[in-house]
Short mmCIF file of C-alpha atoms in Angstrom, two decimals:
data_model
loop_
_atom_site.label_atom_id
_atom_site.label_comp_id
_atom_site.label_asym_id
_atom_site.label_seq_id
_atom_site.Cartn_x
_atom_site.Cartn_y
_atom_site.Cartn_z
CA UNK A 23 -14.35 -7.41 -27.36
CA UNK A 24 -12.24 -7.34 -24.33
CA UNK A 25 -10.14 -10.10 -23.18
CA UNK A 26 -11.04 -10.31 -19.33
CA UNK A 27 -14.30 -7.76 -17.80
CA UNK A 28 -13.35 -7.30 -14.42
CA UNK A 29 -16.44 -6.43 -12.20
CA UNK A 30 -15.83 -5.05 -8.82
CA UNK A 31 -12.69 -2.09 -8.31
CA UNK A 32 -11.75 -3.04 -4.91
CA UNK A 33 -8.30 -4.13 -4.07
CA UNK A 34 -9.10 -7.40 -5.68
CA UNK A 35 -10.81 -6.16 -8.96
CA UNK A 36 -8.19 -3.37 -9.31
CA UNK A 37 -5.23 -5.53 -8.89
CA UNK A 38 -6.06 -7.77 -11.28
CA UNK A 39 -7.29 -5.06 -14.01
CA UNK A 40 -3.78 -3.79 -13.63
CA UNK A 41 -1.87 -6.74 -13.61
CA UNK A 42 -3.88 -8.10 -16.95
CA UNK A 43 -3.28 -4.55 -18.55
CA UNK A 44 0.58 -4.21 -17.39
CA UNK A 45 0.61 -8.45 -19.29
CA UNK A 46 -0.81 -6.85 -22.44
CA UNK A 47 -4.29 -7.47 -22.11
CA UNK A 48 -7.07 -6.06 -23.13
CA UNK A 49 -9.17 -4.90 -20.01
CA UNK A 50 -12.52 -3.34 -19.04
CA UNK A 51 -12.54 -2.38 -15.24
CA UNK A 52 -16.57 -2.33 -14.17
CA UNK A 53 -17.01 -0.59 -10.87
CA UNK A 54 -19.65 1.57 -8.48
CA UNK A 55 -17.77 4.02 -7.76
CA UNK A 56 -18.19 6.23 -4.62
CA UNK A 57 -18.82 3.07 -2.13
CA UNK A 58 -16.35 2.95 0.53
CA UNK A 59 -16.51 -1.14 2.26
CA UNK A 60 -16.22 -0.58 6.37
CA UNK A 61 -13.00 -1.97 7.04
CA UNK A 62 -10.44 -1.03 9.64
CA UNK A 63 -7.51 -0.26 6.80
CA UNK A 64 -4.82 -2.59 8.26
CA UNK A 65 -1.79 -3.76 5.76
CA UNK A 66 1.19 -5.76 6.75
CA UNK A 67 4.70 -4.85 5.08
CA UNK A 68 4.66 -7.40 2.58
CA UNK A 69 1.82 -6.28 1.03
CA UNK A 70 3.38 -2.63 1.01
CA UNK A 71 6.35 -4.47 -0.55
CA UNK A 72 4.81 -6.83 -3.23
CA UNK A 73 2.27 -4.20 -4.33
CA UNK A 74 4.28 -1.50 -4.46
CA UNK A 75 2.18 0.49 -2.34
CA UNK A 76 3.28 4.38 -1.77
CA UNK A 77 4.09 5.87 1.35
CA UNK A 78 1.84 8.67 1.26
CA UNK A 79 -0.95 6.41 1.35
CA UNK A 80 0.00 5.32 5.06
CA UNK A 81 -2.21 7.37 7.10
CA UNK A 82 -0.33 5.86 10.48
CA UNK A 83 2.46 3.51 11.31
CA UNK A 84 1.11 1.12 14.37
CA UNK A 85 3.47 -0.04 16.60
CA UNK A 86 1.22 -1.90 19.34
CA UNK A 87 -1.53 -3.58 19.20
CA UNK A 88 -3.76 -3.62 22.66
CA UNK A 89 -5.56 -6.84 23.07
CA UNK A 90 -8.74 -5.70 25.74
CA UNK A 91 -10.48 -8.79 27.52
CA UNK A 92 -14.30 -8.96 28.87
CA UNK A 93 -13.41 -8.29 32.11
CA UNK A 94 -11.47 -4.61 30.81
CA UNK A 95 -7.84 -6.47 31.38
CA UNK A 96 -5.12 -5.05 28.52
CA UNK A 97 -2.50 -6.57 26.69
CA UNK A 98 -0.21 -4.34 24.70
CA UNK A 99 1.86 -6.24 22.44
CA UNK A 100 4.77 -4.39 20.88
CA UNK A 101 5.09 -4.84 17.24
CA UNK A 102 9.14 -5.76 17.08
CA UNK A 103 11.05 -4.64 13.80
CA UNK A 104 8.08 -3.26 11.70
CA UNK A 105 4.87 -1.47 12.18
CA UNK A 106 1.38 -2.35 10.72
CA UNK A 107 0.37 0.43 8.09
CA UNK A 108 -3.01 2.04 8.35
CA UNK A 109 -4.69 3.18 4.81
CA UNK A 110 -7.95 4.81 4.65
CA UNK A 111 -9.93 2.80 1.79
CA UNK A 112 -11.41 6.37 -0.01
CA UNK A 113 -8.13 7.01 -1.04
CA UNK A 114 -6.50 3.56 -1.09
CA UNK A 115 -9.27 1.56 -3.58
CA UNK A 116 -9.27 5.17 -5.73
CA UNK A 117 -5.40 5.11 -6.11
CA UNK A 118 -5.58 1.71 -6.96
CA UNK A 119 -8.48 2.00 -9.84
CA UNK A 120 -6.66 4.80 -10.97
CA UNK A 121 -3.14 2.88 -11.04
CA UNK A 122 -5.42 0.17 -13.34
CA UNK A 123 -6.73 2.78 -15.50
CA UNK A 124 -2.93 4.03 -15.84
CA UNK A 125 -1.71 0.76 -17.02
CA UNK A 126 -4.30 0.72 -19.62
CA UNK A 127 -7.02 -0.99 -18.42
CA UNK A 128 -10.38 0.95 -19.83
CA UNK A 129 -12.78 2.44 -16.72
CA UNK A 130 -16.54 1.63 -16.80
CA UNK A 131 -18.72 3.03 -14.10
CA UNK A 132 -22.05 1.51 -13.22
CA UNK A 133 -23.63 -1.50 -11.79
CA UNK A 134 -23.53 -5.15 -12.25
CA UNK A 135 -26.52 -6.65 -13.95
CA UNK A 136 -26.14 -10.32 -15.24
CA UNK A 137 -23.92 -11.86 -17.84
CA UNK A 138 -25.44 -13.43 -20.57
CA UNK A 139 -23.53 -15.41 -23.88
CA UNK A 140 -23.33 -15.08 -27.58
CA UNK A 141 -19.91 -16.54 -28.57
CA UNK A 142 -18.81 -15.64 -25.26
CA UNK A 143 -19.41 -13.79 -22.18
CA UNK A 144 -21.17 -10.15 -22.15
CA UNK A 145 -21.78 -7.98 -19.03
CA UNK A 146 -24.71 -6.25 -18.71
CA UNK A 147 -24.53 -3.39 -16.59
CA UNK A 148 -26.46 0.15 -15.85
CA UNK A 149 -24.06 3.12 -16.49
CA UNK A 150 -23.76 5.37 -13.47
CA UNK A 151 -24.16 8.70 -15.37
CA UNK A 152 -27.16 8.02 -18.15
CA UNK A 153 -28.96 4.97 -16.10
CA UNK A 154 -29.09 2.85 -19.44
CA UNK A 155 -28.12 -0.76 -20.03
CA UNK A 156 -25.18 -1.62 -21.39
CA UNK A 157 -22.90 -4.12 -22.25
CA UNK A 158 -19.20 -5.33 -22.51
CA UNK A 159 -18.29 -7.86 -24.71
CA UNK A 160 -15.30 -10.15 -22.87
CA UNK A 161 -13.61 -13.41 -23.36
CA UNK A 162 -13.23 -14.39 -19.41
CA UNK A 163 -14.84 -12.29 -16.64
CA UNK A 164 -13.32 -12.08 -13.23
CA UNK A 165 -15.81 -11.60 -10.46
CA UNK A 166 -14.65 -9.38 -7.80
CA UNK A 167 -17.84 -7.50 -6.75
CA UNK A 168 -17.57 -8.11 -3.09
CA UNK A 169 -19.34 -10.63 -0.30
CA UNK A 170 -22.43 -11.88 -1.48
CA UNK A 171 -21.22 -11.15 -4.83
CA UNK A 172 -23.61 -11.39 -7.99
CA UNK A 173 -21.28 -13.18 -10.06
CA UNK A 174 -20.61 -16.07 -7.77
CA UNK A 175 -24.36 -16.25 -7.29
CA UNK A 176 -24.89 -16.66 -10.58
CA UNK A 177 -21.71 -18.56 -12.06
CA UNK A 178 -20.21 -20.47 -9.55
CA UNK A 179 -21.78 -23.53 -7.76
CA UNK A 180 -21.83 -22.10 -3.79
CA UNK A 181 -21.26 -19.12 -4.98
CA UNK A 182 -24.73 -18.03 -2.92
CA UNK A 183 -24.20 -19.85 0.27
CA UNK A 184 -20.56 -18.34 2.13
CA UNK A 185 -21.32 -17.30 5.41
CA UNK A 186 -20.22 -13.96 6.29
CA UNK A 187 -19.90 -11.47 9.19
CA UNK A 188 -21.69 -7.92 9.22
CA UNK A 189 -19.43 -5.42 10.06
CA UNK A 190 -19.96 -2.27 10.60
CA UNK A 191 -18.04 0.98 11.45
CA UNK A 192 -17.97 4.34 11.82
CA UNK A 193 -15.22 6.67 11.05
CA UNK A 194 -14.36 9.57 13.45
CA UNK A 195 -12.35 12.79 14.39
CA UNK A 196 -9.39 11.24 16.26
CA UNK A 197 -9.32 12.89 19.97
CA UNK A 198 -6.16 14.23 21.48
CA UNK A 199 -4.90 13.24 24.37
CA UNK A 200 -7.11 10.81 26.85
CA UNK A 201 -6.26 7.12 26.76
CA UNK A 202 -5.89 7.28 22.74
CA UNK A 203 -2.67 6.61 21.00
CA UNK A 204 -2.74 7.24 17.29
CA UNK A 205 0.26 4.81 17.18
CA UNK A 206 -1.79 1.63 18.80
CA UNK A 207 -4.70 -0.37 17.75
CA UNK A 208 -7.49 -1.49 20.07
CA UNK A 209 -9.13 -5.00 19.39
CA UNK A 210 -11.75 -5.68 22.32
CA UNK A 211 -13.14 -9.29 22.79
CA UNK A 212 -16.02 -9.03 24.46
CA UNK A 213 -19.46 -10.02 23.85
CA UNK A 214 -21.36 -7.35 24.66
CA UNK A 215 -19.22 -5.30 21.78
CA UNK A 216 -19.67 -8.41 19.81
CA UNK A 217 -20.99 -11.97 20.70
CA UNK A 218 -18.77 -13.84 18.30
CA UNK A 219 -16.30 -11.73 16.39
CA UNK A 220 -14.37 -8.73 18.01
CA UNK A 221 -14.88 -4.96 18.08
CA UNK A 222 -11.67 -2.61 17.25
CA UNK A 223 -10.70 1.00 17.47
CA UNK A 224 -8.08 1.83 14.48
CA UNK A 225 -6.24 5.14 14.18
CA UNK A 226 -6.08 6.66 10.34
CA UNK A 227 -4.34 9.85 11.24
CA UNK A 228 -6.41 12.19 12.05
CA UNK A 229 -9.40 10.15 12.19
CA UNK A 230 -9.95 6.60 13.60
CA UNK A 231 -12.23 3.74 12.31
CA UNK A 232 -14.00 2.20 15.31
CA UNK A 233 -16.51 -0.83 14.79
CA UNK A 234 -17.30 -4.53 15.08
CA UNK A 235 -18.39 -7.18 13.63
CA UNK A 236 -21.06 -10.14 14.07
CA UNK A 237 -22.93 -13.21 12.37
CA UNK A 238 -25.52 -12.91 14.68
CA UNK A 239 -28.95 -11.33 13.17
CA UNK A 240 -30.56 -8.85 14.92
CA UNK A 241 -27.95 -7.82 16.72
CA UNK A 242 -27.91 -4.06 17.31
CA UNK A 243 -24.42 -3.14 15.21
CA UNK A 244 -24.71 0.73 15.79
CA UNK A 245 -25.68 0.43 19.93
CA UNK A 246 -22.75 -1.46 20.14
CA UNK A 247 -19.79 0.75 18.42
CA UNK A 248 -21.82 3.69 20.38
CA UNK A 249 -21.07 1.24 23.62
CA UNK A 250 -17.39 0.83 22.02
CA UNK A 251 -16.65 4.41 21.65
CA UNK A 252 -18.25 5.60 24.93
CA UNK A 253 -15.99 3.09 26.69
CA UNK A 254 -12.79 4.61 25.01
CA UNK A 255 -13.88 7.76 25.47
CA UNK A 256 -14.79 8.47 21.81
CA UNK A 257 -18.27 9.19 22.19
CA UNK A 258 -18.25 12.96 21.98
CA UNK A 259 -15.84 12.87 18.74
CA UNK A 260 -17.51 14.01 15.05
CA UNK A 261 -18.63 11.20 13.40
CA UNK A 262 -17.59 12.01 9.60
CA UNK A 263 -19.01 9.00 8.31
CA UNK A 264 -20.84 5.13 8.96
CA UNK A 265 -20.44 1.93 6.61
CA UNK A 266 -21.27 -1.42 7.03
CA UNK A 267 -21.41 -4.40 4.87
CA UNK A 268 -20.92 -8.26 4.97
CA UNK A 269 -17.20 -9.83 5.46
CA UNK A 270 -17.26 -13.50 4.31
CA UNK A 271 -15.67 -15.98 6.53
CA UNK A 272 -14.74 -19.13 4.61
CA UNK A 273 -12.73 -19.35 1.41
CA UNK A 274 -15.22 -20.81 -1.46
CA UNK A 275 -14.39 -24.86 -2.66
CA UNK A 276 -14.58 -23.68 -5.90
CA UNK A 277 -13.60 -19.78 -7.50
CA UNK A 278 -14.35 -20.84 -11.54
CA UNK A 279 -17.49 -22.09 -13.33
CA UNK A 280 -15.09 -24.38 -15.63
CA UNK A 281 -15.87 -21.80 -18.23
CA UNK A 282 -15.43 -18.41 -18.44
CA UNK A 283 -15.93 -16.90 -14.84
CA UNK A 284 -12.89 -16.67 -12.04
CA UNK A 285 -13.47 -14.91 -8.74
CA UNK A 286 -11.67 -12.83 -6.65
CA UNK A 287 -11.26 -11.44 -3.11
CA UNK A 288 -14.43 -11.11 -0.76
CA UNK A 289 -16.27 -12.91 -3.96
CA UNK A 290 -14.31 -15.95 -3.60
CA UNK A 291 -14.67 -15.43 0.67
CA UNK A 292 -11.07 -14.84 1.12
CA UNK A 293 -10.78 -12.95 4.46
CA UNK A 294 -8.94 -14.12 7.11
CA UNK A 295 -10.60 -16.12 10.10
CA UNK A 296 -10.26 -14.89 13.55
CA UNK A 297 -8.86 -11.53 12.35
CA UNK A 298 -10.76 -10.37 9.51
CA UNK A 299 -8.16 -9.00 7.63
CA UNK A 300 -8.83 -8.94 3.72
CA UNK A 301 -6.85 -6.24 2.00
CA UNK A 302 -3.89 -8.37 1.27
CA UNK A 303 -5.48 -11.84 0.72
CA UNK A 304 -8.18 -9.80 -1.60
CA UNK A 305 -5.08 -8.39 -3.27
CA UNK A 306 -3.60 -11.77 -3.51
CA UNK A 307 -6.98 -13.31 -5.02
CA UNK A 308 -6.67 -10.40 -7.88
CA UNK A 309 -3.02 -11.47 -8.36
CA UNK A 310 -4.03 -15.45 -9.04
CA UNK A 311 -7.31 -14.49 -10.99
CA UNK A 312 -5.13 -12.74 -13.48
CA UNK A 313 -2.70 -15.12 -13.33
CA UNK A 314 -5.36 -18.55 -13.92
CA UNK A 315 -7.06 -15.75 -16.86
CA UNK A 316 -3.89 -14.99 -18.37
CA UNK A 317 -2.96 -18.44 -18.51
CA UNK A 318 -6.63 -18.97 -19.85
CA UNK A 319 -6.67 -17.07 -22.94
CA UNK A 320 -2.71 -18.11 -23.72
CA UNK A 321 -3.45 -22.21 -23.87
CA UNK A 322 -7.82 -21.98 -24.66
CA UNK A 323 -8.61 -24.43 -21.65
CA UNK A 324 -11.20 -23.42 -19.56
CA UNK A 325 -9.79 -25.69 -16.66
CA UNK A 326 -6.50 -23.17 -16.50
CA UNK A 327 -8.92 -20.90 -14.04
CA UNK A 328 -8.86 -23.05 -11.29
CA UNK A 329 -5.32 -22.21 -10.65
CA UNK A 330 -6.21 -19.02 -9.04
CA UNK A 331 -7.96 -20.71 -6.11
CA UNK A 332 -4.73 -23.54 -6.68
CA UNK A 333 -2.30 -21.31 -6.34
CA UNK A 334 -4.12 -19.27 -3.51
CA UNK A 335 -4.31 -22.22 -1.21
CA UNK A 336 -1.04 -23.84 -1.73
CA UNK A 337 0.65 -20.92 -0.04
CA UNK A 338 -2.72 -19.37 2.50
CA UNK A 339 -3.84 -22.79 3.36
CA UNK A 340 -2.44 -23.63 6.53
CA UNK A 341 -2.87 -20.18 7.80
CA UNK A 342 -6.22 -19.71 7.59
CA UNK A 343 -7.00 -23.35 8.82
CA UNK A 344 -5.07 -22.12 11.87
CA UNK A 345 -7.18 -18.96 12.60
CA UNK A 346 -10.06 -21.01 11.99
CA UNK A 347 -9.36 -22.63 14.61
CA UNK A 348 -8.53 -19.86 16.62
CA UNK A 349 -11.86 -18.40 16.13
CA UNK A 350 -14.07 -21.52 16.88
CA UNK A 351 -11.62 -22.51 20.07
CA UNK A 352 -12.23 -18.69 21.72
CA UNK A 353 -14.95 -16.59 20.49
CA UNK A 354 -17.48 -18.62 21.62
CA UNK A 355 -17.72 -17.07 25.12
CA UNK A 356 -16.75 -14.69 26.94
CA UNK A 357 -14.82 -17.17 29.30
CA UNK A 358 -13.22 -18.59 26.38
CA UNK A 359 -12.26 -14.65 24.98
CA UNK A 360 -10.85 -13.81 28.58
CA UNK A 361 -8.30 -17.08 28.03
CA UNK A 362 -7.38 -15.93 24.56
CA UNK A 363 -6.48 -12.45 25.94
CA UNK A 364 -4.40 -14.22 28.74
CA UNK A 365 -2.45 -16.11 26.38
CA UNK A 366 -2.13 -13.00 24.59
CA UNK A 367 -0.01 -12.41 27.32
CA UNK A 368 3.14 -15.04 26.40
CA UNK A 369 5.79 -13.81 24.56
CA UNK A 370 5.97 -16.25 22.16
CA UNK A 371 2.61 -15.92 21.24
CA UNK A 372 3.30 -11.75 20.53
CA UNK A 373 6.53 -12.72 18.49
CA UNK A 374 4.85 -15.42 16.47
CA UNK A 375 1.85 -13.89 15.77
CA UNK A 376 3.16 -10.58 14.47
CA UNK A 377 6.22 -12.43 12.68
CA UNK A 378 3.35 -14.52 10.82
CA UNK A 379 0.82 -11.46 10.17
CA UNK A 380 3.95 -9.63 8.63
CA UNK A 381 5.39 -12.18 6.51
CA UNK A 382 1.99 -13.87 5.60
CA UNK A 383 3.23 -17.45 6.71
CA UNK A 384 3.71 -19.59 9.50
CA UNK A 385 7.31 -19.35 11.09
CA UNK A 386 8.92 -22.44 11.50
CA UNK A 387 12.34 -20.88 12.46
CA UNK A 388 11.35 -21.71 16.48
CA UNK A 389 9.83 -24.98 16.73
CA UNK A 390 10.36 -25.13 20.53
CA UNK A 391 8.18 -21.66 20.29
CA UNK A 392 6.10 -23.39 18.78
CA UNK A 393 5.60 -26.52 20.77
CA UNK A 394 5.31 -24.37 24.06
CA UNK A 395 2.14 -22.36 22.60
CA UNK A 396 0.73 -25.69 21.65
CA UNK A 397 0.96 -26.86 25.31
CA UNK A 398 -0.02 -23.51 26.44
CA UNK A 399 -3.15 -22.94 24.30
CA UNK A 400 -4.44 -26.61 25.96
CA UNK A 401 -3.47 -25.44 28.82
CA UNK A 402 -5.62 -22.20 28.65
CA UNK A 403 -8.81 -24.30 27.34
CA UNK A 404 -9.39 -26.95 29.21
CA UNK A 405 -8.96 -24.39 32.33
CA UNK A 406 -5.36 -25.60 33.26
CA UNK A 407 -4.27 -22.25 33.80
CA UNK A 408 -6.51 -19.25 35.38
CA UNK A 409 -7.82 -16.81 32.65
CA UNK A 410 -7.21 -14.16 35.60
CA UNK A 411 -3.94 -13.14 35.81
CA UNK A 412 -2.47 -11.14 39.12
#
């Protein structure tokens, strides 16, 4: 009998294994193994900083980001007093399963099957190596097997309804020399890269992720990262490897089944609007899922694991109701995408936006800053102000 079955060893499932396990805990840590999500590998400093995250899993240091419009017109915004830290998620989600295990948490490999209860939760899972059913008796599970995860299906009320993006990527030989800078990021809006999200070029080193993203169905993913590459010039570079694989896109009402099940991470659809971004939040939704378990099996009330979603929201709210925003104001069209990349353009906007991606909250420190980009962002939608700039 465990205390807390985590299934899923992504950032969210690891950090909570370990954070359970560091508390004392009894821990089983249920995961795949050898599946790497698509993702571009982007942390901020504070996650660095709050999860202790080693330097020699940096595979770059960005220091602009280029902002590309429909119409081919660049933005580089410089990335004042810090840098944006690129890992590649092979070696990132491994260090971070092993960093579990090391705290104590107990490794299981195999895939998720169903829970069922006698006297409690039990997950039934295939083992990897002998392909037989087993099981692991727990008090609380934590869900944290990814988008369209099983466990939210099954458990949690919505849990098989969050709408998602696909994304999809491929990872590649970085080139030398040409247009690419290993120390800048690309993110292109433009629909015929993607309709409604954004497509991105990320260096990792010596190798780059470059992909996109889209709710649309039938949309041809892989045409349009060849499209992306060929117009950076990175369509004669090895490809070492392709992933893809949903990204949700809205954070669930409800992350418990007012029993024994608490999700985390993509499960519970944390991932940022507009941006995408997930490592941290995910990270963050393993923190408060150990936190709302812990709490769990100290006081024996089942309501105790709705503070993870609680204590989530009270400090993430407002941010990602703001890049929700963002996202249904200018990805709609590629008019509306040519006006974001224009306001790109304001430095307020640059200084705001990175200040806020780095910290992980809204600055109030400027609030003339921030009336000026409210008058500015009208300005730029209702067509005020040309998206063309000379």
């Amino acid at each position: 009998m465990f205390d807390v079955v985590v299934v899923g060893g992504g950032p969210a499932g690891a950090t909570a294994a370990e954070d359970l396990a560091r508390s004392g805990h009894s821990v089983a840590l249920l995961d795949r193994d050898g599946r790497i999500k698509p993702c571009g590998g982007a942390i901020p400093p504070r996650l660095i900083a709050d999860f202790h995250v080693p330097d020699h899993l940096l595979v770059a240091r960005i220091r602009t980001a280029r902002m590309v419009s429909p119409t081919g017109r660049r933005v580089d915004i410089p990335i004042e007093d810090g840098f944006v830290g690129m890992v590649d998620r092979e070696e990132f989600d491994s260090f971070l399963r092993s960093r579990a295990e090391a705290a104590g948490a107990i490794r299981k490999t195999g895939t998720f099957i169903r829970i069922v209860r006698e006297d409690g939760p039990i997950v039934i899972y295939r083992d990897r190596a002998t392909g037989e059913q087993c099981s692991l008796r727990a008090r609380i599970v934590i869900g944290a097997d990814g988008a369209r995860s099983r466990v939210a299906a099954e458990e949690v009320p919505g849990g098989d309804a969050t709408p998602y993006v696909i994304a999809y990527h491929e990872i590649i030989a970085a080139p030398e020399g040409g247009g690419y800078d290993p120390d800048r990021c690309d993110v292109v809006y433009d629909g015929r890269i993607s309709p409604d999200f954004y497509g991105w070029v990320f260096p990792h080193g010596g190798r780059a992720s470059v992909g996109m993203g889209s709710m649309q169905r039938g949309f041809d993913l892989k045409q349009a990262t060849a499209d992306l590459r060929a117009a950076h010039g990175l369509d004669r570079c090895q490809t070492i490897r392709r992933e893809g694989a949903p990204i949700p896109l809205k954070p669930m009402d409800r992350w418990d089944n007012g029993r024994d099940v608490v999700l985390a991470g993509d499960a519970a659809g944390v991932v940022a609007p507009s941006s995408g971004e997930g490592i941290y939040y995910a990270m963050v939704g393993g923190r408060v899922a150990a936190s709302a378990a812990s709490a769990c099996l100290a006081s024996g009330r089942a309501s105790d694991l709705g503070l993870a979603r609680r204590l989530f929201m009270r400090e993430h709210k407002t941010v990602f109701r703001v890049l929700a925003s963002m996202q249904n104001a200018y990805y709609r069209s590629d008019d509306r995408r040519e006006r974001f990349v224009s306001l790109c353009h304001d430095v307020d906007v640059q200084r705001l936006t990175f200040e806020a991606y780095m910290n992980k909250r809204l600055v109030r420190a400027r609030p003339m800053a921030h009336l000026k980009i409210g008058f500015k962002n009208l300005a730029h939608l209702s067509g005020l102000v040309s998206a063309v700039r000379t």
